Coordinates of C-alpha atoms in Angstrom, one line a residue:
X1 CA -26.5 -2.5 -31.3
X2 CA -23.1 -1.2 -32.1
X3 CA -20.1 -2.1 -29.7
X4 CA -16.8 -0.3 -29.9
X5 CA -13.3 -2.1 -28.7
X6 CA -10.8 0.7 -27.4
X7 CA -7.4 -0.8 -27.0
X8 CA -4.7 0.9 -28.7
X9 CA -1.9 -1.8 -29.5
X10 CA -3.5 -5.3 -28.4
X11 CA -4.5 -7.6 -30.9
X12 CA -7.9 -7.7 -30.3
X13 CA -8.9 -10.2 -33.3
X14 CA -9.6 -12.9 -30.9
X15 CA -12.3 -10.8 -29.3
X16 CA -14.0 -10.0 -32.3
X17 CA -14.2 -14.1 -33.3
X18 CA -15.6 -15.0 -30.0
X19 CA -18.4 -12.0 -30.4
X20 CA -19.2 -13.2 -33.6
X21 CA -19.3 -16.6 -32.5
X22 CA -21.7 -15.6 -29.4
X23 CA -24.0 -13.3 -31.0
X24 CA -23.4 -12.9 -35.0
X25 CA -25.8 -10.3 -34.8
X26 CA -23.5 -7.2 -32.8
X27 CA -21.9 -4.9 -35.0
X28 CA -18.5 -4.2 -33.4
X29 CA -16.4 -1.6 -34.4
X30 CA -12.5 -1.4 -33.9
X31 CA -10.5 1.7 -32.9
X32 CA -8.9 3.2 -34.5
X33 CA -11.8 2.8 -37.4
X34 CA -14.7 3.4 -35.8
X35 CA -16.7 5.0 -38.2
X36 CA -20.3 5.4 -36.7
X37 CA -19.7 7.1 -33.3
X38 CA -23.3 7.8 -32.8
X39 CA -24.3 3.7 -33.0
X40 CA -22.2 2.6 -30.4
X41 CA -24.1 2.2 -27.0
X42 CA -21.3 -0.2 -25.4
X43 CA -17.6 0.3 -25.3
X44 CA -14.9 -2.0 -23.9
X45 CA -11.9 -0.4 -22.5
X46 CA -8.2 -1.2 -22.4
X47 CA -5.7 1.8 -21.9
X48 CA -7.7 4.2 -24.0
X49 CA -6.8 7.2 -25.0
X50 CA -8.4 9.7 -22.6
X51 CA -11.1 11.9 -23.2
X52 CA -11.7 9.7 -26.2
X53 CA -15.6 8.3 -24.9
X54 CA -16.9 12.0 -25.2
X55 CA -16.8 11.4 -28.8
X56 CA -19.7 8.9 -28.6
X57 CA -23.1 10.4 -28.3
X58 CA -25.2 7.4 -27.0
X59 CA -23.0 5.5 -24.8
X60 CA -24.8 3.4 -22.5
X61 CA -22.3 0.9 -20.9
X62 CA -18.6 1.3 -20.1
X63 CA -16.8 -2.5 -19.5
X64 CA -13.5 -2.9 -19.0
X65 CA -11.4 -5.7 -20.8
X66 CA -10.1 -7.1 -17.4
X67 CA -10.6 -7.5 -13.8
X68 CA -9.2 -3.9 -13.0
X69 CA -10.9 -0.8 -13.9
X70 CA -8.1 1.9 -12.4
X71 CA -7.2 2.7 -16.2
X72 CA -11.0 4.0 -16.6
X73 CA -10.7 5.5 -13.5
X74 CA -7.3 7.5 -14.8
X75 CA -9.3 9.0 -17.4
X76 CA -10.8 12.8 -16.0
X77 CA -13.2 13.3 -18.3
X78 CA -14.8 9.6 -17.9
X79 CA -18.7 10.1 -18.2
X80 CA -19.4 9.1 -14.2
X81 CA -22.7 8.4 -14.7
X82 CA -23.0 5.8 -16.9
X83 CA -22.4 2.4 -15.2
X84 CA -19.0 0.9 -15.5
X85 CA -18.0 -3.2 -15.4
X86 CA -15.2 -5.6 -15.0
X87 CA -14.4 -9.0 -15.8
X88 CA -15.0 -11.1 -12.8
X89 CA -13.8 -15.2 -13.8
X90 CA -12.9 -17.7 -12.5
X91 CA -10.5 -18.4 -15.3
X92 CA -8.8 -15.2 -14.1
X93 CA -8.6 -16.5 -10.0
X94 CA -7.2 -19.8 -11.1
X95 CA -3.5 -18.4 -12.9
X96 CA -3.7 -15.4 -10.6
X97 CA -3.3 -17.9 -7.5
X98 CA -0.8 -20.5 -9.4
X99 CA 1.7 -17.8 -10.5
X100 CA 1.7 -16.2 -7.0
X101 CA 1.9 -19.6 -5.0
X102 CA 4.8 -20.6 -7.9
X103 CA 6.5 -17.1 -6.9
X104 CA 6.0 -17.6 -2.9
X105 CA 7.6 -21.0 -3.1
X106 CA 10.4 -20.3 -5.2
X107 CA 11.9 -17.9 -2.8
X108 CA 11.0 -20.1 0.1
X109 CA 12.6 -22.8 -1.3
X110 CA 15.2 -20.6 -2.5
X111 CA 15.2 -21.7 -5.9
X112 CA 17.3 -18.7 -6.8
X113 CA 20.3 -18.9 -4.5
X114 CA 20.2 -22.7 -6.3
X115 CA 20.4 -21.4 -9.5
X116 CA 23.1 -19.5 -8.7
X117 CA 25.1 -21.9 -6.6
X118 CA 24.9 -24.1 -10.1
X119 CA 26.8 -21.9 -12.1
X120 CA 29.4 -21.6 -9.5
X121 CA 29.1 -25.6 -9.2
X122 CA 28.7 -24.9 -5.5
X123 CA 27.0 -27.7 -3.1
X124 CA 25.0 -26.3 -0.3
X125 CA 23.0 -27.9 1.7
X126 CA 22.5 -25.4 4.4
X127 CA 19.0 -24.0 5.5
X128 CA 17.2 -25.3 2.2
X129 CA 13.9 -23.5 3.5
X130 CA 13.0 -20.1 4.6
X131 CA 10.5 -19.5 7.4
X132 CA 7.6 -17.0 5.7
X133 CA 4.9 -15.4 7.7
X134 CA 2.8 -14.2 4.4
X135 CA 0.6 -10.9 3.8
X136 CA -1.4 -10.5 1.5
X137 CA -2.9 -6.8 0.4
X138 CA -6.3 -7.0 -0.7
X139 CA -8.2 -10.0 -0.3
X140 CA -11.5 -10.0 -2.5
X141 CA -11.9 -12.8 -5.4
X142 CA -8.5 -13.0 -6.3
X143 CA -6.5 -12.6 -2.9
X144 CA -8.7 -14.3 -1.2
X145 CA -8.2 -17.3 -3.2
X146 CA -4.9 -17.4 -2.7
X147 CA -5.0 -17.2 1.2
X148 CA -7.2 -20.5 0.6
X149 CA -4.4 -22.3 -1.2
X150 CA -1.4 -21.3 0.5
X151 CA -2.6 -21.9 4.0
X152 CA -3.7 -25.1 2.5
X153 CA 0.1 -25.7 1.6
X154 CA 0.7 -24.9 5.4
X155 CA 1.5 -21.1 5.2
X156 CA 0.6 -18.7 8.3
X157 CA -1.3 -16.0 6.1
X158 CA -2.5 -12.8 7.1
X159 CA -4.4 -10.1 5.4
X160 CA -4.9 -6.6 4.9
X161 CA -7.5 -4.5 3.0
X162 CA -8.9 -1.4 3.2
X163 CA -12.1 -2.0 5.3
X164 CA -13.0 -4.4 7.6
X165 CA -14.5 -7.8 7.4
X166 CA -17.3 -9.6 9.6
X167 CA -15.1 -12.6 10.0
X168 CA -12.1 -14.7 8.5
X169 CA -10.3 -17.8 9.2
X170 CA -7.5 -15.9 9.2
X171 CA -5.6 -12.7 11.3
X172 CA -7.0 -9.5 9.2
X173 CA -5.9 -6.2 9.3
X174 CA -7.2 -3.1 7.6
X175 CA -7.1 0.9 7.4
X176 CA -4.5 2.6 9.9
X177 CA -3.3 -1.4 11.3
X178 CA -1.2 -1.5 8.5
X179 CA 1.9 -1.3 10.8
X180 CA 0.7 -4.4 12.9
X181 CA 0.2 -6.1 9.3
X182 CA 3.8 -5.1 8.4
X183 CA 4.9 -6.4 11.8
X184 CA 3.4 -10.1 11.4
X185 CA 4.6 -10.9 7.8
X186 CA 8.1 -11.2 6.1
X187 CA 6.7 -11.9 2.5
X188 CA 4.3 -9.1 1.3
X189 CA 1.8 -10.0 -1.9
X190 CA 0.0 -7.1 -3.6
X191 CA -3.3 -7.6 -4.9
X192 CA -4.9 -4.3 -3.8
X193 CA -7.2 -2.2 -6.8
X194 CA -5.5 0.5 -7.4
X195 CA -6.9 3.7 -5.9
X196 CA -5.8 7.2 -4.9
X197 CA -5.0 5.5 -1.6
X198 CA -3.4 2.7 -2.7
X199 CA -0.9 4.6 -5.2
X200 CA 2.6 4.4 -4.4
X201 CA 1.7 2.5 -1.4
X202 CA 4.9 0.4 -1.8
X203 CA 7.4 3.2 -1.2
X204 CA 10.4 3.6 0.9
X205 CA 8.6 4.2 3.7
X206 CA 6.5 1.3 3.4
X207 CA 9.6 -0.7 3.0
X208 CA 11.5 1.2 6.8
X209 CA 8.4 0.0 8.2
X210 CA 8.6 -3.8 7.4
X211 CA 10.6 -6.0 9.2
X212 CA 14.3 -6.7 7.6
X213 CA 14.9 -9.1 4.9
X214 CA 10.9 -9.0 4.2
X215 CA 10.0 -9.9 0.4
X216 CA 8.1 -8.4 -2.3
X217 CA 5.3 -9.8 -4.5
X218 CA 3.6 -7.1 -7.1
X219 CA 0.8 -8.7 -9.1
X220 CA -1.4 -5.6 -8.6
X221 CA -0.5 -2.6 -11.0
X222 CA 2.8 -0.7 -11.5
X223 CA 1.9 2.1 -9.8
X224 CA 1.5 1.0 -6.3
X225 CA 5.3 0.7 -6.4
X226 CA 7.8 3.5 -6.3
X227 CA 10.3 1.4 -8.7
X228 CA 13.4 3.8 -7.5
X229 CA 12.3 3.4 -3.8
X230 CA 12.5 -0.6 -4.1
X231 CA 15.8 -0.5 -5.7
X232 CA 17.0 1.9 -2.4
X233 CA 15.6 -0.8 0.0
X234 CA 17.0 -3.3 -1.5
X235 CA 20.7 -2.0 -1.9
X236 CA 20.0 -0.7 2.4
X237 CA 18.8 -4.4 2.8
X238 CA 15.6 -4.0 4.1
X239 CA 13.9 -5.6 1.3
X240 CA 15.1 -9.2 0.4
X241 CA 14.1 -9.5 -3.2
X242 CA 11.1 -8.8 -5.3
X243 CA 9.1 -11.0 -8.0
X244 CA 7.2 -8.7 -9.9
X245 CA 4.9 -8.6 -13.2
X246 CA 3.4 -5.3 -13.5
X247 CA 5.2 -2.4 -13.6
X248 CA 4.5 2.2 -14.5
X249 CA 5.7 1.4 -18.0
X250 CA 4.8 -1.4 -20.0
X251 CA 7.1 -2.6 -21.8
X252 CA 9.8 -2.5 -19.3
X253 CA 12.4 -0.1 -20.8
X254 CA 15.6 -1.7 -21.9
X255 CA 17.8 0.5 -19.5
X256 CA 15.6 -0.1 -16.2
X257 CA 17.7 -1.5 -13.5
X258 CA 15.2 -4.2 -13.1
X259 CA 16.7 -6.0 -15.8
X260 CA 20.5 -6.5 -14.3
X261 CA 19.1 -7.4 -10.1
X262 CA 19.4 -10.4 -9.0
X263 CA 17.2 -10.0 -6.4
X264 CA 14.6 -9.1 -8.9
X265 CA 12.7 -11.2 -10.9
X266 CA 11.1 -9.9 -13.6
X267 CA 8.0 -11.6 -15.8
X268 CA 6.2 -9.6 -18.5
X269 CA 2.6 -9.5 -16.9
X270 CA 1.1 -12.4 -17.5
X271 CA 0.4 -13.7 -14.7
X272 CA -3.9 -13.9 -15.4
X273 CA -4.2 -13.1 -18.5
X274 CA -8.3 -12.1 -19.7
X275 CA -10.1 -15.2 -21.6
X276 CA -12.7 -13.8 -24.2
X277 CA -14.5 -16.7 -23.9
X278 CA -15.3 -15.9 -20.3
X279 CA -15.3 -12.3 -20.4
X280 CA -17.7 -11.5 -23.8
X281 CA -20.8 -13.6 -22.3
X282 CA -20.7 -11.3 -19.5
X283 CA -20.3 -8.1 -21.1
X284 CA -23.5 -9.5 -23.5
X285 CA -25.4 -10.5 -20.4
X286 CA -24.4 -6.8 -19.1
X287 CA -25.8 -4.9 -22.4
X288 CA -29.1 -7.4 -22.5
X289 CA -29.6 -6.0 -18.5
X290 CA -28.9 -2.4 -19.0
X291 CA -31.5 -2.5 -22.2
X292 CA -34.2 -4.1 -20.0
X293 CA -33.2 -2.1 -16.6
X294 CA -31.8 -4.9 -14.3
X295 CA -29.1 -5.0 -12.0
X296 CA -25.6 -5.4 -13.8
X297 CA -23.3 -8.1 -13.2
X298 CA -20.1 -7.0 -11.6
X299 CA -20.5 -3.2 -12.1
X300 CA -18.1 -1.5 -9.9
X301 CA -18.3 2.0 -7.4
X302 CA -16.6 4.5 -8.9
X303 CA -15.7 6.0 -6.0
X304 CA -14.2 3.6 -4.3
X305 CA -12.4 2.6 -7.5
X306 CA -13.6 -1.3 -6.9

């Protein structure tokens, strides 16, 4: 059994420790020096250069290195028909949910305009909370944990996804509704997967269609936002404010105007960060099932993109 990690850039050592430590016996093979193609029945993916997976004769399994799978997905010449996997954790829910209820109640305290009134040595005590009606865009593991915990902390939550659901404890909204979603909430979280439909969802005319002052929570990928059209509906005042962690290019350029807003607030995506303690005994389970013919754990529909 040969496995090959594909993820140009990352430090990957840690990975390779905690495969070693789980099953001594896996040869794993690191690009860029992967030297026997024609071994390697398992790859896991981050960012890989596309077109690369060709190269490797007997691939059997395709797992990516997180929850998401769009940058597979992104790749035209990915080998459809072999299964592919994500990381499904609960270490992954848990820091997902903290950073985005740390996020929602920071602007509904208004921790910011604090901050600010501090280096002006200002004292205002005037409307210390903001009323928030919250959406949240795609509700599976992750988003649906945190509708749990912020209607626990007394939030009115709605959600939105792309199909419908049997029943919630909460107002749900999905395919062409969209509009009445946009018209029940005044701080939007993104957690779709990204999809050809979901792409550039968040653009300017997303933004013309929400109500005034609404906020902005990305903790999806950088490409369901138009970066440009957020900075228009911002300066117009539709949009509030943003608090984003993912964003088209990673690293964030020096000379993006993200930087210099302060109505944007900017975190270098971390806000669930994959464990390989939890994600290698799955992708081990996953190779033991596909040798023996059993149903995969979390292998995802291609063409849905989820």
């Amino acid at each position: 059994m040969s496995i090959a990690i594909i993820s140009p850039g990352r430090d990957v050592s840690s990975w390779v420790k905690t495969f070693n430590k789980a099953d001594p016996t896996v040869d794993i093979q690191i690009f860029p020096d992967i030297g026997d193609k024609e071994s390697v029945e398992l790859v896991i993916l981050w960012q890989h250069p596309k077109g690369i997976l060709k190269e490797f004769p007997n691939l059997k399994l395709i797992c990516s290195m997180g929850a998401g799978v769009d940058h597979i997905l992104s790749d035209p010449e990915i080998p459809l028909t072999l299964p592919i996997t994500r990381i499904v954790d609960p270490g992954l829910t848990v820091p997902m949910t903290n950073y985005v209820v740390m996020a929602t109640l920071n602007y509904q305290r208004q921790l910011y305009r604090y901050q600010s009134n501090q280096k002006k040595k200002i004292w205002d005590m005037s409307n210390p909370e903001l009323d928030l009606q919250v959406g949240v865009m795609g509700v599976g593991a992750l988003g649906g944990d945190v509708i749990e915990k912020l209607k626990m902390l007394g939030f009115s939550v709605f959600g939105y996804g792309n199909s419908p659901k049997s029943s919630t404890d909460y107002p749900y909204f999905y395919g062409d509704e969209l509009p009445q979603f946009l018209n029940n909430v005044n701080l939007i979280i993104c957690m779709l997967p990204l999809t050809p439909s979901t792409e550039n969802i968040l653009n300017l005319d997303f933004f013309r269609k929400c109500k005034k002052g609404t906020y902005i929570i990305n903790v999806a990928r950088g490409s369901h936002l138009v970066e440009d059209d957020l900075v228009t509906a911002i300066g117009e005042g539709i949009i509030s404010g943003a608090f984003l962690d993912v964003f088209r290019k990673e690293p964030l350029p020096q000379e993006h105007p993200f930087w210099n807003s302060d109505k944007i607030t900017v975190t270098p995506h971390i806000a669930s960060v994959t464990n390989p303690n939890s994600a290698i005994p799955q992708i081990i389970e996953n190779y033991k099932r596909i040798k023996s013919k059993k149903k995969l754990l979390n292998q995802i529909n291609p063409i849905l993109g989820y």
